[in-house]
Amino acid sequence: MSLSRLLAEYAINTPAGEVTSAARETGKKAILDAVGVSIAAWNAPGIPGVHEQMTQWGGAREASALVYGTQLPAPHAAFLNSVMAHAWDYDDLHDPAGLHLSCVLLPVGLATGERLGASGQDVLVAIILGFEVACRIGLPFNQRRGGGPGLWWLPTSVIGGFGATLAACRLLGLSVDQAVHALGINYAQAGGNRQALLEKTLTKRMQPAFAARNALWAASLAAQGLTGPEDVFEGEAGLFRVFINAQPPTPQEVMKKKPGDPFEIERNSIKKFTSCGHAHPLTQAAIELGREHHFQRQDLREVVICTQSGPHGENLTDRPFRLRNNPNPQVEAQFSSAYGVAVGLLRGKAGLAEFTNERVRQDTEVAQLAEQIRIVSHLPDMPEVERIHDDFPDHVDKPHVLIVRTADGRELRKVSTIRSILGPQAMNMETTIEKFHDCARFSGICSEAKASEIVAAVKRFEQFRRVSEFTALCALR
């Protein structure tokens, strides 16, 4: 049996009752986080333009744009909501698979659910199962792509659409055969590379949205009788051979979970800072030192960072920071470990306000320090950090070292890892609620009372008879 058919059968036929309470609670935490970062991003660079374009195109009034409340065709609503969720790079991350999934799956689940009049429970279960499917393909994809040409694909854009396609198929009530065709149609659209990230452009925040839009196209066209290839993962021109020149996983590898194993959504991580996850350990270390010592710029003689993060990190966040003439310097800052360290040392925090275009341009003290930070790949006295042997990538346990040499002759060191700062347990529901309220305050459009109302609504998400009742609460304009 093909991998597509195995995954389609799983997504379409798994009874809702088999989705555990732990998975449901983690799913609601992911929903709350995605809605929060979307509210914070409603007027972020690029978002008003996307909203304007989706509105100009018009069409059937099927689904809601979060915050704006605009009624749009489902693919347009999903696209806009996905761009908002990913705009600040503050959305969640499944580190073992290297995927940002809530920014794809929630927009697709809400848009499809609204269009069909589906319940909150139906949407939640579809999101969880779609998350599972994406990770079951994303894990072997991430493990096989290595540091060669496969590094330059953007996994969320390539893989996320498969899980979202099957989530939409489940909500649409499609058969397994139709869902298999939908996966084939999605594969015809799959893509996404890191060039926008390397050049620090706004296209980076749109890339998961293409996967969300593609998923809705794929499921909807399959429902209309369009056919697609079945061997999209293991075929001669299938995903693994074409994208990363690798042998595809076996059915046993993809479907190896046993009853009682946690759902993949339970291994999802909520971000603490408004930046790439690879920058989190050094940012946290800098904040701790900054709050302890209350540094002024003149106190700092030299700052050195060492990550040993390998190809997944060093090409993304561990390059020298240069403000350059970028019209959107926040993207430069979001993907710079040096900037995270500079803002942490001098300002003692790294939230939304520290990463706006205006702040990055105006806080020249932070930018100048970031440009002067020395980045090395090895230290003669590199600390040892215990490697936990599981399917998380090796780089999550490699030491990230911050060295601060002060003007009065002191040398201060902090060592951290991605797992310790960004592991699945780092942010529980309570800390995620705090983050949500921070996002609401930053937005300037969501009152404390409204924020509390949305938090309460997410906690009872399954009780909504129609998911449109939930999206109506998220219309803030």
mmCIF file of C-alpha atoms in Angstrom, residues 109-454:
data_model
loop_
_atom_site.group_PDB
_atom_site.id
_atom_site.type_symbol
_atom_site.label_atom_id
_atom_site.label_comp_id
_atom_site.label_asym_id
_atom_site.label_seq_id
_atom_site.Cartn_x
_atom_site.Cartn_y
_atom_site.Cartn_z
ATOM 1 C CA GLY A 109 -8.962 24.210 9.615
ATOM 2 C CA LEU A 110 -10.767 27.469 10.353
ATOM 3 C CA ALA A 111 -11.424 28.317 6.696
ATOM 4 C CA THR A 112 -12.714 24.848 5.848
ATOM 5 C CA GLY A 113 -14.687 24.611 9.062
ATOM 6 C CA GLU A 114 -16.369 27.974 8.514
ATOM 7 C CA ARG A 115 -17.188 27.139 4.925
ATOM 8 C CA LEU A 116 -18.880 23.891 5.960
ATOM 9 C CA GLY A 117 -20.409 24.917 9.288
ATOM 10 C CA ALA A 118 -18.186 22.423 11.127
ATOM 11 C CA SER A 119 -17.979 22.232 14.910
ATOM 12 C CA GLY A 120 -15.033 23.234 17.051
ATOM 13 C CA GLN A 121 -14.400 19.601 17.914
ATOM 14 C CA ASP A 122 -14.318 18.572 14.259
ATOM 15 C CA VAL A 123 -11.839 21.329 13.450
ATOM 16 C CA LEU A 124 -9.621 20.577 16.457
ATOM 17 C CA VAL A 125 -9.440 16.862 15.645
ATOM 18 C CA ALA A 126 -8.708 17.580 11.974
ATOM 19 C CA ILE A 127 -5.870 19.924 12.953
ATOM 20 C CA ILE A 128 -4.341 17.344 15.309
ATOM 21 C CA LEU A 129 -4.504 14.568 12.700
ATOM 22 C CA GLY A 130 -3.171 16.873 9.992
ATOM 23 C CA PHE A 131 -0.322 17.774 12.318
ATOM 24 C CA GLU A 132 0.374 14.064 12.773
ATOM 25 C CA VAL A 133 0.477 13.414 9.031
ATOM 26 C CA ALA A 134 2.818 16.334 8.351
ATOM 27 C CA CYS A 135 5.220 15.161 11.052
ATOM 28 C CA ARG A 136 5.194 11.550 9.885
ATOM 29 C CA ILE A 137 6.494 12.771 6.531
ATOM 30 C CA GLY A 138 8.485 15.675 7.950
ATOM 31 C CA LEU A 139 10.532 13.539 10.353
ATOM 32 C CA PRO A 140 12.137 11.301 7.697
ATOM 33 C CA PHE A 141 12.433 14.282 5.343
ATOM 34 C CA ASN A 142 14.326 16.280 7.976
ATOM 35 C CA GLN A 143 16.514 13.322 8.916
ATOM 36 C CA ARG A 144 17.447 12.599 5.295
ATOM 37 C CA ARG A 145 18.024 16.064 3.874
ATOM 38 C CA GLY A 146 21.333 16.621 5.674
ATOM 39 C CA GLY A 147 23.515 19.636 5.030
ATOM 40 C CA GLY A 148 23.685 19.430 1.233
ATOM 41 C CA PRO A 149 21.344 20.981 -1.320
ATOM 42 C CA GLY A 150 18.366 19.675 0.655
ATOM 43 C CA LEU A 151 19.156 22.244 3.344
ATOM 44 C CA TRP A 152 17.873 25.043 1.142
ATOM 45 C CA TRP A 153 14.315 23.791 0.881
ATOM 46 C CA LEU A 154 11.909 25.341 3.379
ATOM 47 C CA PRO A 155 10.337 22.272 5.046
ATOM 48 C CA THR A 156 7.197 24.039 6.268
ATOM 49 C CA SER A 157 6.278 25.066 2.738
ATOM 50 C CA VAL A 158 7.200 21.714 1.219
ATOM 51 C CA ILE A 159 5.712 19.390 3.853
ATOM 52 C CA GLY A 160 3.075 21.408 5.704
ATOM 53 C CA GLY A 161 0.601 21.290 2.844
ATOM 54 C CA PHE A 162 0.290 17.500 2.992
ATOM 55 C CA GLY A 163 -0.993 17.552 6.561
ATOM 56 C CA ALA A 164 -3.254 20.510 5.847
ATOM 57 C CA THR A 165 -4.641 18.790 2.747
ATOM 58 C CA LEU A 166 -5.741 15.765 4.749
ATOM 59 C CA ALA A 167 -7.147 17.958 7.522
ATOM 60 C CA ALA A 168 -9.315 19.681 4.904
ATOM 61 C CA CYS A 169 -10.264 16.336 3.347
ATOM 62 C CA ARG A 170 -11.445 15.028 6.702
ATOM 63 C CA LEU A 171 -13.597 18.107 7.295
ATOM 64 C CA LEU A 172 -14.994 17.882 3.764
ATOM 65 C CA GLY A 173 -16.005 14.273 4.383
ATOM 66 C CA LEU A 174 -13.994 12.952 1.437
ATOM 67 C CA SER A 175 -13.343 9.269 0.892
ATOM 68 C CA VAL A 176 -9.882 7.759 1.240
ATOM 69 C CA ASP A 177 -9.616 7.564 -2.561
ATOM 70 C CA GLN A 178 -10.456 11.248 -2.893
ATOM 71 C CA ALA A 179 -7.966 12.120 -0.156
ATOM 72 C CA VAL A 180 -5.234 10.214 -2.003
ATOM 73 C CA HIS A 181 -5.987 12.253 -5.111
ATOM 74 C CA ALA A 182 -5.872 15.420 -3.011
ATOM 75 C CA LEU A 183 -2.372 14.554 -1.782
ATOM 76 C CA GLY A 184 -1.308 14.137 -5.398
ATOM 77 C CA ILE A 185 -2.778 17.508 -6.323
ATOM 78 C CA ASN A 186 -0.997 19.093 -3.372
ATOM 79 C CA TYR A 187 2.300 17.523 -4.432
ATOM 80 C CA ALA A 188 1.946 19.167 -7.836
ATOM 81 C CA GLN A 189 2.074 22.521 -6.008
ATOM 82 C CA ALA A 190 4.591 21.758 -3.241
ATOM 83 C CA GLY A 191 7.674 23.938 -2.990
ATOM 84 C CA GLY A 192 9.456 26.638 -1.054
ATOM 85 C CA ASN A 193 13.097 27.608 -0.597
ATOM 86 C CA ARG A 194 15.183 29.686 1.796
ATOM 87 C CA GLN A 195 16.314 32.457 -0.550
ATOM 88 C CA ALA A 196 13.747 34.899 0.832
ATOM 89 C CA LEU A 197 15.085 34.179 4.312
ATOM 90 C CA LEU A 198 18.705 34.654 3.273
ATOM 91 C CA GLU A 199 17.879 38.001 1.648
ATOM 92 C CA LYS A 200 15.648 38.958 4.607
ATOM 93 C CA THR A 201 12.553 39.810 2.555
ATOM 94 C CA LEU A 202 8.852 39.787 3.414
ATOM 95 C CA THR A 203 8.295 36.788 1.145
ATOM 96 C CA LYS A 204 9.627 34.678 4.041
ATOM 97 C CA ARG A 205 6.448 35.290 6.027
ATOM 98 C CA MET A 206 4.232 34.316 3.085
ATOM 99 C CA GLN A 207 5.732 30.913 2.372
ATOM 100 C CA PRO A 208 3.640 28.813 4.792
ATOM 101 C CA ALA A 209 0.586 30.601 3.381
ATOM 102 C CA PHE A 210 1.242 29.149 -0.052
ATOM 103 C CA ALA A 211 1.078 25.686 1.542
ATOM 104 C CA ALA A 212 -2.210 26.577 3.272
ATOM 105 C CA ARG A 213 -3.738 27.887 0.058
ATOM 106 C CA ASN A 214 -2.489 24.887 -1.916
ATOM 107 C CA ALA A 215 -4.037 22.479 0.584
ATOM 108 C CA LEU A 216 -7.471 24.033 0.142
ATOM 109 C CA TRP A 217 -7.135 23.956 -3.621
ATOM 110 C CA ALA A 218 -6.060 20.311 -3.503
ATOM 111 C CA ALA A 219 -8.865 19.096 -1.233
ATOM 112 C CA SER A 220 -11.532 21.129 -3.018
ATOM 113 C CA LEU A 221 -10.466 20.017 -6.493
ATOM 114 C CA ALA A 222 -10.348 16.383 -5.382
ATOM 115 C CA ALA A 223 -13.904 16.821 -4.095
ATOM 116 C CA GLN A 224 -14.841 17.936 -7.619
ATOM 117 C CA GLY A 225 -13.448 14.721 -9.118
ATOM 118 C CA LEU A 226 -9.959 15.863 -10.131
ATOM 119 C CA THR A 227 -7.356 13.117 -9.863
ATOM 120 C CA GLY A 228 -3.766 13.179 -8.695
ATOM 121 C CA PRO A 229 -0.799 10.788 -8.562
ATOM 122 C CA GLU A 230 -0.657 8.313 -5.699
ATOM 123 C CA ASP A 231 3.057 7.605 -5.267
ATOM 124 C CA VAL A 232 3.877 11.173 -4.294
ATOM 125 C CA PHE A 233 6.357 10.172 -1.589
ATOM 126 C CA GLU A 234 8.013 7.008 -2.910
ATOM 127 C CA GLY A 235 7.568 7.336 -6.677
ATOM 128 C CA GLU A 236 10.340 7.746 -9.232
ATOM 129 C CA ALA A 237 9.514 11.463 -9.281
ATOM 130 C CA GLY A 238 8.251 11.451 -5.701
ATOM 131 C CA LEU A 239 9.010 13.909 -2.925
ATOM 132 C CA PHE A 240 12.079 12.235 -1.426
ATOM 133 C CA ARG A 241 13.889 11.500 -4.681
ATOM 134 C CA VAL A 242 13.137 14.843 -6.324
ATOM 135 C CA PHE A 243 13.579 17.224 -3.394
ATOM 136 C CA ILE A 244 16.459 15.672 -1.442
ATOM 137 C CA ASN A 245 17.748 12.819 -3.630
ATOM 138 C CA ALA A 246 17.029 10.321 -0.858
ATOM 139 C CA GLN A 247 15.373 6.968 -0.482
ATOM 140 C CA PRO A 248 11.795 7.340 0.734
ATOM 141 C CA PRO A 249 10.782 6.020 4.143
ATOM 142 C CA THR A 250 9.163 2.625 4.437
ATOM 143 C CA PRO A 251 5.540 2.230 5.518
ATOM 144 C CA GLN A 252 6.832 0.806 8.800
ATOM 145 C CA GLU A 253 8.888 3.949 9.413
ATOM 146 C CA VAL A 254 5.984 6.292 8.705
ATOM 147 C CA MET A 255 3.369 4.308 10.626
ATOM 148 C CA LYS A 256 5.569 3.006 13.457
ATOM 149 C CA LYS A 257 3.644 4.545 16.338
ATOM 150 C CA LYS A 258 2.062 2.267 18.900
ATOM 151 C CA PRO A 259 -1.162 2.765 20.864
ATOM 152 C CA GLY A 260 -0.422 5.047 23.788
ATOM 153 C CA ASP A 261 2.407 6.923 22.091
ATOM 154 C CA PRO A 262 1.961 10.699 22.260
ATOM 155 C CA PHE A 263 0.592 12.546 19.272
ATOM 156 C CA GLU A 264 3.167 14.643 17.446
ATOM 157 C CA ILE A 265 1.373 17.842 18.418
ATOM 158 C CA GLU A 266 2.394 17.059 22.000
ATOM 159 C CA ARG A 267 6.025 17.557 20.936
ATOM 160 C CA ASN A 268 5.308 21.018 19.586
ATOM 161 C CA SER A 269 7.191 24.008 21.035
ATOM 162 C CA ILE A 270 5.880 27.501 21.756
ATOM 163 C CA LYS A 271 8.396 30.281 21.139
ATOM 164 C CA LYS A 272 9.521 32.704 23.841
ATOM 165 C CA PHE A 273 11.040 35.347 21.584
ATOM 166 C CA THR A 274 10.198 37.133 18.345
ATOM 167 C CA SER A 275 12.969 35.462 16.379
ATOM 168 C CA CYS A 276 14.131 32.266 14.735
ATOM 169 C CA GLY A 277 14.313 29.375 17.186
ATOM 170 C CA HIS A 278 18.033 28.940 16.507
ATOM 171 C CA ALA A 279 18.603 32.355 18.100
ATOM 172 C CA HIS A 280 16.637 31.535 21.264
ATOM 173 C CA PRO A 281 19.396 30.001 23.463
ATOM 174 C CA LEU A 282 21.793 32.922 23.070
ATOM 175 C CA THR A 283 18.984 35.455 23.390
ATOM 176 C CA GLN A 284 17.903 33.865 26.681
ATOM 177 C CA ALA A 285 21.501 33.807 27.936
ATOM 178 C CA ALA A 286 21.942 37.485 27.058
ATOM 179 C CA ILE A 287 18.695 38.492 28.761
ATOM 180 C CA GLU A 288 19.779 36.724 31.952
ATOM 181 C CA LEU A 289 23.153 38.487 31.951
ATOM 182 C CA GLY A 290 21.591 41.801 30.991
ATOM 183 C CA ARG A 291 19.086 41.703 33.831
ATOM 184 C CA GLU A 292 21.731 40.599 36.313
ATOM 185 C CA HIS A 293 24.356 43.211 35.440
ATOM 186 C CA HIS A 294 22.339 46.116 33.934
ATOM 187 C CA PHE A 295 24.935 46.724 31.235
ATOM 188 C CA GLN A 296 25.501 50.035 29.515
ATOM 189 C CA ARG A 297 27.180 49.960 26.117
ATOM 190 C CA GLN A 298 30.442 51.299 27.540
ATOM 191 C CA ASP A 299 30.587 48.369 29.981
ATOM 192 C CA LEU A 300 31.051 45.860 27.147
ATOM 193 C CA ARG A 301 34.549 45.455 25.725
ATOM 194 C CA GLU A 302 33.908 42.336 23.630
ATOM 195 C CA VAL A 303 31.042 39.913 23.045
ATOM 196 C CA VAL A 304 31.655 36.487 21.499
ATOM 197 C CA ILE A 305 29.079 33.873 20.538
ATOM 198 C CA CYS A 306 29.659 30.258 19.574
ATOM 199 C CA THR A 307 26.842 27.954 18.530
ATOM 200 C CA GLN A 308 28.281 24.853 16.834
ATOM 201 C CA SER A 309 24.790 24.623 15.382
ATOM 202 C CA GLY A 310 25.792 23.031 12.095
ATOM 203 C CA PRO A 311 24.221 23.669 8.702
ATOM 204 C CA HIS A 312 20.672 24.052 9.976
ATOM 205 C CA GLY A 313 21.622 27.068 12.065
ATOM 206 C CA GLU A 314 24.862 28.638 10.968
ATOM 207 C CA ASN A 315 23.530 29.599 7.552
ATOM 208 C CA LEU A 316 20.374 31.098 9.020
ATOM 209 C CA THR A 317 21.093 33.009 12.213
ATOM 210 C CA ASP A 318 24.835 32.838 12.815
ATOM 211 C CA ARG A 319 26.036 35.217 10.145
ATOM 212 C CA PRO A 320 27.323 38.701 11.041
ATOM 213 C CA PHE A 321 24.519 41.191 11.603
ATOM 214 C CA ARG A 322 24.384 44.007 9.069
ATOM 215 C CA LEU A 323 21.594 46.561 9.186
ATOM 216 C CA ARG A 324 22.232 47.508 5.538
ATOM 217 C CA ASN A 325 19.546 49.421 3.646
ATOM 218 C CA ASN A 326 16.798 46.860 4.122
ATOM 219 C CA PRO A 327 13.333 48.481 4.096
ATOM 220 C CA ASN A 328 12.268 45.815 6.618
ATOM 221 C CA PRO A 329 15.186 45.522 9.064
ATOM 222 C CA GLN A 330 13.065 43.524 11.514
ATOM 223 C CA VAL A 331 13.632 40.489 9.281
ATOM 224 C CA GLU A 332 17.401 41.031 9.607
ATOM 225 C CA ALA A 333 16.985 41.142 13.383
ATOM 226 C CA GLN A 334 14.641 38.137 13.612
ATOM 227 C CA PHE A 335 17.204 35.917 11.911
ATOM 228 C CA SER A 336 20.308 37.083 13.749
ATOM 229 C CA SER A 337 21.700 35.492 16.897
ATOM 230 C CA ALA A 338 23.948 38.528 17.274
ATOM 231 C CA TYR A 339 20.995 40.907 17.330
ATOM 232 C CA GLY A 340 19.184 38.759 19.894
ATOM 233 C CA VAL A 341 22.283 38.866 22.096
ATOM 234 C CA ALA A 342 22.717 42.619 21.703
ATOM 235 C CA VAL A 343 19.114 43.441 22.557
ATOM 236 C CA GLY A 344 19.160 40.975 25.454
ATOM 237 C CA LEU A 345 22.341 42.411 26.976
ATOM 238 C CA LEU A 346 21.361 46.067 26.634
ATOM 239 C CA ARG A 347 17.579 45.974 27.005
ATOM 240 C CA GLY A 348 16.989 42.828 29.078
ATOM 241 C CA LYS A 349 14.132 41.636 26.859
ATOM 242 C CA ALA A 350 13.443 40.471 23.308
ATOM 243 C CA GLY A 351 9.729 40.863 22.741
ATOM 244 C CA LEU A 352 7.614 42.212 19.934
ATOM 245 C CA ALA A 353 8.443 45.849 20.648
ATOM 246 C CA GLU A 354 12.185 45.179 20.360
ATOM 247 C CA PHE A 355 11.833 43.813 16.825
ATOM 248 C CA THR A 356 9.683 46.368 15.024
ATOM 249 C CA ASN A 357 11.166 48.069 11.975
ATOM 250 C CA GLU A 358 11.115 51.378 13.829
ATOM 251 C CA ARG A 359 12.900 50.050 16.910
ATOM 252 C CA VAL A 360 15.563 48.204 14.933
ATOM 253 C CA ARG A 361 16.302 51.368 12.945
ATOM 254 C CA GLN A 362 16.194 53.751 15.900
ATOM 255 C CA ASP A 363 17.997 51.719 18.571
ATOM 256 C CA THR A 364 21.395 52.288 17.008
ATOM 257 C CA GLU A 365 23.171 51.291 20.223
ATOM 258 C CA VAL A 366 21.788 47.749 19.934
ATOM 259 C CA ALA A 367 22.396 47.558 16.177
ATOM 260 C CA GLN A 368 25.995 48.738 16.513
ATOM 261 C CA LEU A 369 26.728 46.213 19.262
ATOM 262 C CA ALA A 370 25.150 43.449 17.156
ATOM 263 C CA GLU A 371 27.424 44.360 14.241
ATOM 264 C CA GLN A 372 30.495 44.161 16.499
ATOM 265 C CA ILE A 373 29.727 40.770 18.066
ATOM 266 C CA ARG A 374 32.307 38.161 17.118
ATOM 267 C CA ILE A 375 30.861 34.869 15.877
ATOM 268 C CA VAL A 376 32.996 31.721 16.117
ATOM 269 C CA SER A 377 32.287 28.075 15.353
ATOM 270 C CA HIS A 378 34.586 26.554 17.980
ATOM 271 C CA LEU A 379 36.160 27.348 21.335
ATOM 272 C CA PRO A 380 39.283 25.632 22.715
ATOM 273 C CA ASP A 381 37.442 24.971 25.973
ATOM 274 C CA MET A 382 34.082 24.080 24.474
ATOM 275 C CA PRO A 383 31.740 22.863 27.235
ATOM 276 C CA GLU A 384 30.270 19.384 27.131
ATOM 277 C CA VAL A 385 26.490 19.063 26.989
ATOM 278 C CA GLU A 386 24.760 15.717 27.363
ATOM 279 C CA ARG A 387 23.199 14.498 24.122
ATOM 280 C CA ILE A 388 19.751 13.014 24.590
ATOM 281 C CA HIS A 389 19.387 10.183 22.097
ATOM 282 C CA ASP A 390 16.012 10.552 20.444
ATOM 283 C CA ASP A 391 14.726 11.730 17.077
ATOM 284 C CA PHE A 392 15.332 15.402 17.773
ATOM 285 C CA PRO A 393 18.103 16.697 15.470
ATOM 286 C CA ASP A 394 21.599 16.734 16.952
ATOM 287 C CA HIS A 395 21.871 20.514 16.944
ATOM 288 C CA VAL A 396 19.217 20.913 19.671
ATOM 289 C CA ASP A 397 21.709 19.578 22.241
ATOM 290 C CA LYS A 398 24.825 21.383 21.033
ATOM 291 C CA PRO A 399 26.107 24.095 23.375
ATOM 292 C CA HIS A 400 25.449 27.727 22.537
ATOM 293 C CA VAL A 401 28.043 29.808 24.376
ATOM 294 C CA LEU A 402 27.861 33.515 25.156
ATOM 295 C CA ILE A 403 31.066 35.195 26.356
ATOM 296 C CA VAL A 404 30.955 38.781 27.611
ATOM 297 C CA ARG A 405 34.242 40.552 28.355
ATOM 298 C CA THR A 406 33.665 43.752 30.276
ATOM 299 C CA ALA A 407 35.570 47.015 30.362
ATOM 300 C CA ASP A 408 36.592 46.363 33.986
ATOM 301 C CA GLY A 409 38.262 43.045 33.108
ATOM 302 C CA ARG A 410 35.609 40.459 33.925
ATOM 303 C CA GLU A 411 34.699 37.522 31.674
ATOM 304 C CA LEU A 412 31.129 36.253 31.976
ATOM 305 C CA ARG A 413 29.869 33.065 30.331
ATOM 306 C CA LYS A 414 26.498 31.464 29.759
ATOM 307 C CA VAL A 415 25.844 28.113 28.093
ATOM 308 C CA SER A 416 22.482 26.981 26.793
ATOM 309 C CA THR A 417 20.907 24.663 24.225
ATOM 310 C CA ILE A 418 17.936 24.858 21.909
ATOM 311 C CA ARG A 419 16.252 21.975 23.728
ATOM 312 C CA SER A 420 16.520 23.650 27.132
ATOM 313 C CA ILE A 421 14.965 26.911 25.883
ATOM 314 C CA LEU A 422 12.649 25.697 23.126
ATOM 315 C CA GLY A 423 11.715 22.173 24.185
ATOM 316 C CA PRO A 424 8.046 21.116 24.167
ATOM 317 C CA GLN A 425 7.757 21.656 27.924
ATOM 318 C CA ALA A 426 9.354 25.117 27.986
ATOM 319 C CA MET A 427 6.012 26.922 27.595
ATOM 320 C CA ASN A 428 2.929 25.471 29.297
ATOM 321 C CA MET A 429 -0.629 26.722 28.893
ATOM 322 C CA GLU A 430 -0.235 29.390 31.570
ATOM 323 C CA THR A 431 2.898 30.892 30.046
ATOM 324 C CA THR A 432 1.259 30.687 26.616
ATOM 325 C CA ILE A 433 -1.688 32.666 27.996
ATOM 326 C CA GLU A 434 0.774 35.299 29.268
ATOM 327 C CA LYS A 435 2.319 35.443 25.804
ATOM 328 C CA PHE A 436 -1.161 35.800 24.287
ATOM 329 C CA HIS A 437 -1.915 38.806 26.493
ATOM 330 C CA ASP A 438 1.434 40.354 25.538
ATOM 331 C CA CYS A 439 0.493 39.944 21.877
ATOM 332 C CA ALA A 440 -2.928 41.490 22.501
ATOM 333 C CA ARG A 441 -1.434 44.514 24.270
ATOM 334 C CA PHE A 442 1.133 45.000 21.533
ATOM 335 C CA SER A 443 -1.537 44.908 18.823
ATOM 336 C CA GLY A 444 -3.179 48.107 20.042
ATOM 337 C CA ILE A 445 -6.483 46.704 18.849
ATOM 338 C CA CYS A 446 -7.326 43.952 21.358
ATOM 339 C CA SER A 447 -8.383 45.009 24.860
ATOM 340 C CA GLU A 448 -7.556 43.011 27.978
ATOM 341 C CA ALA A 449 -11.222 42.073 28.285
ATOM 342 C CA LYS A 450 -11.383 40.848 24.691
ATOM 343 C CA ALA A 451 -8.114 38.956 25.131
ATOM 344 C CA SER A 452 -9.514 37.179 28.195
ATOM 345 C CA GLU A 453 -12.675 36.358 26.244
ATOM 346 C CA ILE A 454 -10.644 34.750 23.446
#
